[in-house]
XYZ file of N, CA and C in Angstrom:
618
model
N 129.239 -20.162 106.791
C 128.876 -19.209 105.732
C 130.061 -19.013 104.796
N 129.756 -18.908 103.495
C 130.789 -18.662 102.499
C 131.557 -17.385 102.834
N 132.884 -17.449 102.736
C 133.732 -16.325 103.138
C 133.467 -15.078 102.294
N 133.249 -15.271 101.001
C 133.003 -14.108 100.138
C 131.668 -13.454 100.448
N 130.667 -14.279 100.763
C 129.367 -13.730 101.135
C 129.484 -12.940 102.430
N 130.167 -13.500 103.419
C 130.308 -12.784 104.679
C 131.087 -11.491 104.489
N 132.102 -11.506 103.649
C 132.878 -10.287 103.395
C 132.002 -9.225 102.742
N 131.126 -9.654 101.833
C 130.222 -8.722 101.167
C 129.244 -8.102 102.159
N 128.700 -8.929 103.058
C 127.763 -8.431 104.057
C 128.472 -7.537 105.082
N 129.706 -7.875 105.414
C 130.462 -7.023 106.339
C 130.697 -5.643 105.732
N 131.025 -5.624 104.434
C 131.220 -4.349 103.746
C 129.942 -3.523 103.763
N 128.798 -4.170 103.514
C 127.513 -3.471 103.535
C 127.227 -2.892 104.920
N 127.521 -3.654 105.956
C 127.302 -3.183 107.322
C 128.204 -1.991 107.640
N 129.475 -2.091 107.283
C 130.405 -1.001 107.586
C 130.072 0.256 106.779
N 129.669 0.093 105.534
C 129.299 1.252 104.719
C 128.093 1.957 105.310
N 127.099 1.169 105.746
C 125.903 1.752 106.331
C 126.249 2.471 107.636
N 127.087 1.846 108.444
C 127.495 2.437 109.717
C 128.213 3.765 109.498
N 129.119 3.786 108.542
C 129.866 5.007 108.256
C 128.935 6.117 107.784
N 127.936 5.766 106.964
C 127.000 6.768 106.460
C 126.169 7.365 107.592
N 125.766 6.530 108.544
C 124.979 7.016 109.673
C 125.807 7.939 110.575
N 127.046 7.556 110.826
C 127.896 8.371 111.691
C 128.287 9.683 111.018
N 128.397 9.647 109.710
C 128.795 10.857 108.986
C 127.786 11.977 109.183
N 126.524 11.618 109.363
C 125.503 12.636 109.580
C 125.769 13.451 110.844
N 126.361 12.801 111.847
C 126.535 13.458 113.137
C 127.925 14.046 113.327
N 128.906 13.591 112.539
C 130.281 14.047 112.736
C 130.435 15.502 112.323
N 131.066 16.287 113.177
C 131.288 17.693 112.877
C 132.646 17.931 112.230
N 133.561 16.994 112.404
C 134.871 17.103 111.776
C 135.257 15.762 111.177
N 136.139 15.785 110.186
C 136.609 14.553 109.548
C 137.371 13.693 110.547
N 138.158 14.334 111.421
C 138.934 13.581 112.398
C 138.021 12.835 113.367
N 136.922 13.474 113.749
C 135.974 12.849 114.663
C 135.344 11.621 114.031
N 135.024 11.722 112.756
C 134.427 10.589 112.048
C 135.430 9.462 111.888
N 136.655 9.787 111.498
C 137.685 8.776 111.272
C 137.964 7.977 112.536
N 137.825 8.617 113.686
C 138.145 7.973 114.952
C 137.213 6.816 115.280
N 136.001 6.850 114.735
C 135.032 5.839 115.170
C 134.376 5.061 114.040
N 134.578 5.424 112.795
C 133.772 4.811 111.739
C 134.221 3.413 111.363
N 135.456 3.024 111.678
C 135.974 1.768 111.168
C 135.721 0.579 112.076
N 135.534 0.805 113.380
C 135.465 -0.305 114.314
C 134.112 -0.393 115.011
N 133.641 -1.601 115.332
C 132.408 -1.743 116.112
C 132.623 -1.309 117.545
N 131.534 -1.170 118.281
C 131.567 -0.554 119.608
C 132.508 -1.274 120.572
N 132.527 -2.604 120.552
C 133.349 -3.335 121.511
C 134.814 -2.997 121.329
N 135.265 -2.768 120.087
C 136.658 -2.428 119.847
C 136.936 -0.979 120.200
N 135.931 -0.131 120.084
C 136.104 1.266 120.473
C 136.415 1.356 121.958
N 135.750 0.543 122.765
C 135.996 0.549 124.205
C 137.431 0.133 124.470
N 137.899 -0.913 123.787
C 139.243 -1.400 123.981
C 140.278 -0.351 123.573
N 139.944 0.489 122.596
C 140.868 1.504 122.106
C 140.716 2.825 122.850
N 139.824 2.875 123.827
C 139.668 4.082 124.616
C 138.991 5.219 123.875
N 138.185 4.912 122.857
C 137.549 5.958 122.071
C 136.039 5.984 122.262
N 135.571 5.400 123.367
C 134.135 5.353 123.606
C 133.537 6.741 123.807
N 134.343 7.694 124.274
C 133.827 9.050 124.487
C 133.463 9.689 123.153
N 134.315 9.538 122.151
C 134.035 10.092 120.829
C 132.797 9.457 120.226
N 132.648 8.151 120.418
C 131.481 7.457 119.899
C 130.214 7.951 120.593
N 130.272 8.102 121.902
C 129.109 8.567 122.647
C 128.707 9.970 122.207
N 129.699 10.798 121.898
C 129.409 12.164 121.460
C 128.652 12.153 120.129
N 129.069 11.280 119.225
C 128.382 11.187 117.938
C 126.967 10.648 118.106
N 126.825 9.594 118.897
C 125.513 8.977 119.073
C 124.521 9.943 119.717
N 125.013 10.824 120.578
C 124.128 11.770 121.247
C 123.481 12.731 120.269
N 124.072 12.906 119.094
C 123.533 13.835 118.103
C 122.518 13.165 117.175
N 122.355 11.867 117.303
C 121.469 11.130 116.414
C 120.126 10.856 117.079
N 119.102 10.597 116.247
C 117.803 10.248 116.810
C 117.807 8.791 117.269
N 116.766 8.413 117.991
C 116.717 7.079 118.595
C 116.792 5.971 117.560
N 116.094 6.141 116.447
C 116.074 5.091 115.432
C 117.452 4.889 114.825
N 118.184 5.981 114.563
C 119.507 5.868 113.975
C 120.483 5.248 114.971
N 120.406 5.652 116.237
C 121.265 5.049 117.257
C 121.002 3.559 117.366
N 119.741 3.165 117.330
C 119.400 1.741 117.416
C 119.987 0.969 116.241
N 119.944 1.569 115.058
C 120.487 0.879 113.887
C 121.997 0.692 114.016
N 122.700 1.704 114.534
C 124.147 1.575 114.719
C 124.455 0.487 115.739
N 123.701 0.447 116.832
C 123.901 -0.606 117.825
C 123.713 -1.995 117.198
N 122.707 -2.137 116.360
C 122.436 -3.424 115.731
C 123.539 -3.807 114.747
N 124.060 -2.814 114.027
C 125.173 -3.073 113.113
C 126.401 -3.526 113.902
N 126.706 -2.822 115.001
C 127.850 -3.200 115.825
C 127.686 -4.615 116.374
N 126.475 -4.945 116.801
C 126.227 -6.288 117.323
C 126.425 -7.338 116.242
N 126.009 -7.035 115.009
C 126.194 -7.973 113.900
C 127.672 -8.168 113.597
N 128.451 -7.078 113.616
C 129.890 -7.194 113.392
C 130.551 -8.004 114.504
N 130.112 -7.796 115.730
C 130.648 -8.583 116.836
C 130.352 -10.068 116.647
N 129.140 -10.386 116.150
C 128.800 -11.796 115.903
C 129.682 -12.380 114.803
N 130.019 -11.561 113.814
C 130.924 -12.030 112.759
C 132.268 -12.443 113.347
N 132.839 -11.574 114.193
C 134.142 -11.857 114.773
C 134.106 -13.063 115.702
N 132.940 -13.309 116.299
C 132.791 -14.444 117.211
C 132.411 -15.728 116.477
N 132.205 -15.642 115.157
C 131.823 -16.813 114.388
C 130.377 -17.215 114.548
N 129.539 -16.281 115.017
C 128.127 -16.573 115.266
C 127.202 -15.903 114.263
N 127.744 -15.156 113.332
C 126.907 -14.406 112.391
C 126.158 -15.363 111.458
N 124.915 -15.020 111.155
C 124.109 -15.828 110.243
C 123.310 -16.905 110.926
N 123.386 -16.955 112.253
C 122.612 -17.927 113.034
C 121.679 -17.158 113.958
N 120.414 -17.537 113.984
C 119.421 -16.853 114.805
C 119.818 -16.912 116.275
N 119.814 -15.753 116.931
C 120.209 -15.712 118.344
C 119.133 -16.279 119.260
N 117.940 -16.518 118.747
C 116.855 -17.060 119.570
C 116.768 -18.584 119.450
N 116.614 -19.073 118.224
C 116.433 -20.517 118.024
C 117.702 -21.234 117.580
N 118.742 -20.460 117.254
C 120.047 -20.981 116.853
C 120.052 -21.645 115.486
N 118.984 -21.489 114.711
C 118.941 -22.032 113.365
C 119.567 -21.037 112.381
N 120.110 -21.538 111.245
C 120.699 -20.630 110.257
C 119.653 -19.670 109.693
N 120.041 -18.416 109.508
C 119.175 -17.418 108.887
C 119.368 -17.494 107.373
N 118.295 -17.588 106.588
C 118.438 -17.686 105.131
C 119.242 -16.518 104.555
N 120.026 -16.830 103.528
C 120.881 -15.820 102.910
C 120.058 -14.659 102.363
N 118.885 -14.949 101.791
C 118.051 -13.881 101.229
C 117.652 -12.883 102.314
N 117.405 -13.371 103.503
C 117.044 -12.475 104.616
C 118.254 -11.640 105.044
N 119.427 -12.261 105.096
C 120.635 -11.524 105.472
C 120.973 -10.452 104.438
N 120.730 -10.743 103.185
C 121.003 -9.735 102.149
C 120.062 -8.537 102.302
N 118.817 -8.803 102.677
C 117.854 -7.714 102.845
C 118.105 -6.944 104.136
N 118.461 -7.675 105.209
C 118.704 -7.062 106.521
C 120.005 -7.619 107.085
N 121.144 -7.107 106.661
C 122.426 -7.675 107.100
C 122.639 -7.657 108.609
N 121.998 -6.741 109.314
C 122.210 -6.638 110.761
C 121.242 -7.481 111.579
N 120.334 -8.186 110.933
C 119.332 -8.925 111.693
C 119.960 -10.022 112.537
N 119.406 -10.213 113.726
C 119.884 -11.259 114.625
C 118.910 -12.429 114.703
N 117.746 -12.288 114.047
C 116.687 -13.285 114.174
C 116.256 -13.825 112.822
N 115.833 -15.083 112.801
C 115.193 -15.634 111.619
C 113.787 -15.040 111.521
N 113.117 -15.262 110.400
C 111.806 -14.665 110.187
C 110.804 -15.114 111.248
N 110.788 -16.404 111.572
C 109.828 -16.920 112.553
C 110.013 -16.263 113.911
N 111.253 -16.181 114.369
C 111.514 -15.574 115.682
C 111.264 -14.072 115.651
N 111.546 -13.421 114.524
C 111.295 -11.982 114.409
C 109.808 -11.685 114.500
N 108.988 -12.522 113.858
C 107.540 -12.314 113.913
C 107.019 -12.523 115.331
N 107.572 -13.490 116.048
C 107.139 -13.730 117.427
C 107.551 -12.588 118.338
N 108.665 -11.929 118.009
C 109.186 -10.864 118.868
C 108.766 -9.483 118.410
N 107.938 -9.377 117.377
C 107.632 -8.081 116.762
C 107.160 -6.999 117.727
N 106.344 -7.275 118.711
C 105.912 -6.187 119.589
C 107.057 -5.489 120.307
N 108.214 -6.192 120.456
C 109.319 -5.615 121.204
C 110.545 -5.346 120.360
N 110.589 -5.857 119.147
C 111.839 -5.810 118.406
C 111.584 -5.509 116.939
N 112.418 -4.630 116.389
C 112.447 -4.413 114.944
C 113.890 -4.523 114.524
N 114.214 -5.493 113.674
C 115.606 -5.692 113.301
C 116.103 -4.567 112.427
N 117.388 -4.270 112.555
C 117.982 -3.231 111.713
C 118.365 -3.773 110.357
N 118.818 -2.926 109.439
C 119.254 -3.396 108.147
C 119.523 -2.288 107.183
N 119.672 -2.671 105.960
C 120.036 -1.732 104.919
C 118.907 -0.758 104.641
N 119.263 0.454 104.333
C 118.256 1.481 104.114
C 118.309 2.100 102.737
N 119.370 1.859 102.023
C 119.501 2.523 100.741
C 118.592 1.887 99.689
N 117.978 2.681 98.797
C 117.207 2.121 97.708
C 118.074 1.244 96.823
N 117.495 0.203 96.248
C 118.249 -0.705 95.389
C 117.636 -0.721 94.005
N 118.418 -1.230 93.043
C 117.976 -1.192 91.659
C 116.810 -2.145 91.402
N 116.841 -3.317 92.048
C 115.790 -4.307 91.868
C 114.888 -4.321 93.094
N 113.620 -4.694 92.930
C 112.720 -4.752 94.082
C 113.272 -5.626 95.197
N 113.109 -5.170 96.421
C 113.575 -5.913 97.583
C 112.740 -7.177 97.747
N 113.397 -8.296 98.121
C 112.677 -9.535 98.395
C 112.058 -9.428 99.781
N 110.753 -9.190 99.825
C 110.069 -8.982 101.096
C 109.614 -10.281 101.742
N 109.749 -11.380 101.033
C 109.233 -12.645 101.560
C 109.982 -13.108 102.796
N 111.204 -12.610 102.992
C 112.012 -13.006 104.134
C 111.895 -12.034 105.303
N 110.983 -11.052 105.195
C 110.845 -10.044 106.239
C 109.464 -10.115 106.878
N 109.403 -9.774 108.144
C 108.115 -9.707 108.831
C 107.436 -8.384 108.503
N 106.158 -8.253 108.884
C 105.424 -7.019 108.600
C 106.115 -5.797 109.196
N 106.525 -5.893 110.459
C 107.168 -4.762 111.122
C 108.502 -4.428 110.463
N 109.228 -5.438 110.043
C 110.515 -5.201 109.382
C 110.323 -4.525 108.035
N 109.277 -4.896 107.315
C 108.971 -4.246 106.043
C 108.652 -2.776 106.281
N 107.818 -2.495 107.269
C 107.479 -1.101 107.599
C 108.737 -0.313 107.958
N 109.588 -0.917 108.757
C 110.805 -0.242 109.204
C 111.745 0.020 108.039
N 111.885 -0.953 107.150
C 112.764 -0.807 106.000
C 112.264 0.278 105.054
N 110.941 0.355 104.855
C 110.364 1.402 104.016
C 110.658 2.773 104.612
N 110.432 2.919 105.913
C 110.696 4.214 106.561
C 112.154 4.626 106.412
N 113.053 3.687 106.618
C 114.472 4.014 106.535
C 114.868 4.412 105.112
N 114.295 3.748 104.148
C 114.595 4.085 102.761
C 114.098 5.482 102.424
N 112.893 5.813 102.868
C 112.341 7.140 102.597
C 113.161 8.234 103.265
N 113.756 7.917 104.402
C 114.564 8.914 105.106
C 115.796 9.311 104.313
N 116.225 8.445 103.392
C 117.434 8.727 102.624
C 117.238 9.855 101.618
N 116.006 10.183 101.288
C 115.749 11.228 100.301
C 115.179 12.453 100.995
N 115.929 13.564 100.996
C 115.458 14.760 101.703
C 114.215 15.382 101.095
N 113.865 14.989 99.864
C 112.680 15.558 99.229
C 111.393 14.967 99.783
N 111.514 13.881 100.543
C 110.343 13.246 101.154
C 110.426 13.437 102.662
N 109.418 14.054 103.237
C 109.383 14.264 104.680
C 108.760 13.039 105.342
N 109.615 12.088 105.722
C 109.091 10.838 106.275
C 108.439 11.032 107.638
N 108.768 12.141 108.326
C 108.176 12.387 109.632
C 106.675 12.632 109.531
N 106.217 13.052 108.359
C 104.797 13.334 108.168
C 104.056 12.150 107.558
N 104.720 10.999 107.470
C 104.112 9.824 106.857
C 103.958 8.697 107.876
N 102.897 7.918 107.732
C 102.660 6.736 108.556
C 102.556 5.527 107.635
N 103.364 4.508 107.926
C 103.458 3.322 107.075
C 102.869 2.125 107.809
N 101.961 1.423 107.150
C 101.371 0.202 107.716
C 101.353 -0.882 106.633
N 101.834 -2.066 106.984
C 101.858 -3.180 106.030
C 101.229 -4.406 106.659
N 100.174 -4.916 106.009
C 99.510 -6.129 106.484
C 98.978 -6.913 105.289
N 99.242 -8.227 105.305
C 98.687 -9.158 104.315
C 98.933 -8.706 102.880
N 100.137 -8.241 102.626
C 100.514 -7.887 101.258
C 100.064 -6.521 100.803
N 99.409 -5.770 101.688
C 98.889 -4.453 101.310
C 99.612 -3.379 102.133
N 100.128 -2.378 101.441
C 100.797 -1.268 102.117
C 99.859 -0.075 102.176
N 99.704 0.496 103.355
C 98.890 1.702 103.520
C 99.798 2.842 103.950
N 99.662 3.971 103.260
C 100.467 5.151 103.570
C 99.524 6.310 103.855
N 99.674 6.908 105.038
C 98.898 8.076 105.431
C 99.844 9.242 105.698
N 99.307 10.443 105.638
C 100.107 11.613 105.970
C 100.107 12.634 104.857
N 101.199 13.385 104.776
C 101.273 14.447 103.774
C 102.693 14.618 103.270
N 102.800 15.186 102.064
C 104.086 15.547 101.473
C 103.987 16.989 100.996
N 105.125 17.683 100.848
C 105.060 19.117 100.536
C 104.706 19.445 99.098
N 105.000 18.548 98.149
C 104.754 18.859 96.735
C 104.237 17.639 95.991
N 103.676 17.908 94.810
C 103.222 16.817 93.954
C 104.407 15.980 93.473
N 105.555 16.627 93.255
C 106.749 15.893 92.851
C 107.190 14.920 93.942
N 107.084 15.355 95.206
C 107.447 14.486 96.318
C 106.503 13.279 96.394
N 105.240 13.506 96.082
C 104.275 12.402 96.079
C 104.605 11.410 94.969
N 104.961 11.910 93.797
C 105.336 11.035 92.681
C 106.605 10.259 93.024
N 107.543 10.914 93.697
C 108.771 10.249 94.107
C 108.476 9.161 95.125
N 107.579 9.461 96.057
C 107.178 8.467 97.057
C 106.590 7.239 96.383
N 105.690 7.457 95.446
C 105.090 6.317 94.735
C 106.150 5.522 93.984
N 107.108 6.233 93.400
C 108.164 5.548 92.659
C 109.000 4.649 93.551
N 109.336 5.132 94.744
C 110.114 4.316 95.680
C 109.322 3.080 96.092
N 108.058 3.273 96.410
C 107.232 2.157 96.878
C 107.018 1.118 95.785
N 106.824 1.572 94.556
C 106.514 0.649 93.471
C 107.766 0.062 92.821
N 108.793 0.889 92.619
C 109.975 0.426 91.890
C 111.010 -0.217 92.811
N 111.290 0.407 93.950
C 112.294 -0.129 94.856
C 111.788 -1.364 95.584
N 110.534 -1.306 96.056
C 109.997 -2.417 96.848
C 109.052 -3.325 96.075
N 108.583 -2.881 94.933
C 107.702 -3.720 94.136
C 106.291 -3.835 94.665
N 105.851 -2.879 95.511
C 104.481 -2.931 96.015
C 103.501 -2.687 94.869
N 102.486 -3.513 94.798
C 101.451 -3.346 93.780
C 100.097 -3.009 94.403
N 99.915 -3.379 95.668
C 98.679 -3.041 96.376
C 99.007 -1.973 97.414
N 98.710 -0.718 97.061
C 99.017 0.413 97.923
C 97.754 1.216 98.183
N 97.424 1.387 99.452
C 96.339 2.290 99.836
C 96.985 3.642 100.117
N 96.793 4.569 99.209
C 97.486 5.856 99.261
C 96.545 6.934 99.806
N 96.756 7.292 101.072
C 95.977 8.350 101.701
C 96.863 9.562 101.985
N 97.853 9.767 101.138
C 98.792 10.876 101.305
C 98.248 12.114 100.589
N 98.248 13.224 101.283
C 97.792 14.485 100.701
C 98.996 15.374 100.366
N 98.823 16.217 99.376
C 99.860 17.162 98.989
C 99.517 18.522 99.583
N 100.393 18.997 100.449
C 100.155 20.291 101.103
C 101.124 21.328 100.555
N 101.012 21.565 99.262
C 101.910 22.498 98.598
C 101.470 23.930 98.882
N 102.390 24.723 99.379
C 102.101 26.133 99.675
C 102.627 26.981 98.531
N 101.733 27.661 97.866
C 102.143 28.490 96.730
C 102.281 29.940 97.172
N 103.273 30.640 96.621
C 103.471 32.054 96.984
C 102.331 32.920 96.479
């Protein structure tokens, strides 16, 4: 893999990891102790207790994403990053850009979908995400993670389903503005054009 590309993906992984840990850190010193190194190096430095304390404050999905990021960084240091851990074939660059922490190529990810959802970037991007390199479950997971980044959207009240190019969204949002924001993320960030929108607005007026 090109050195500049790998450096760019490593930066994306570390930035995402730091953002996730920042949510749980109660002090700056606690965050600084663990945000720079992947888990394997934390053990070597004797700081696994601080890491465990932070992870205990996070939900299961966020902890899983951090584990996947750490595993991807470990693969980088071992010279194995960018190669599917199942079939050993190179993972396309477009897929790595969309999901930097993924360990599987698209074919292997689709075969493993009932048991595995690869981690990856969650922040909204300026241009529509290239979904052609992602499986259905990965698309659903990426949408959920992106929605979680905006506190105005209650992703816990939403259900996301993606099949055959069609996205279905069920659930509720607190305001009409939140519904408009949700549509904007789905259409502008991801480029979805076929959306089955079953989201209701449960706005409580004084």
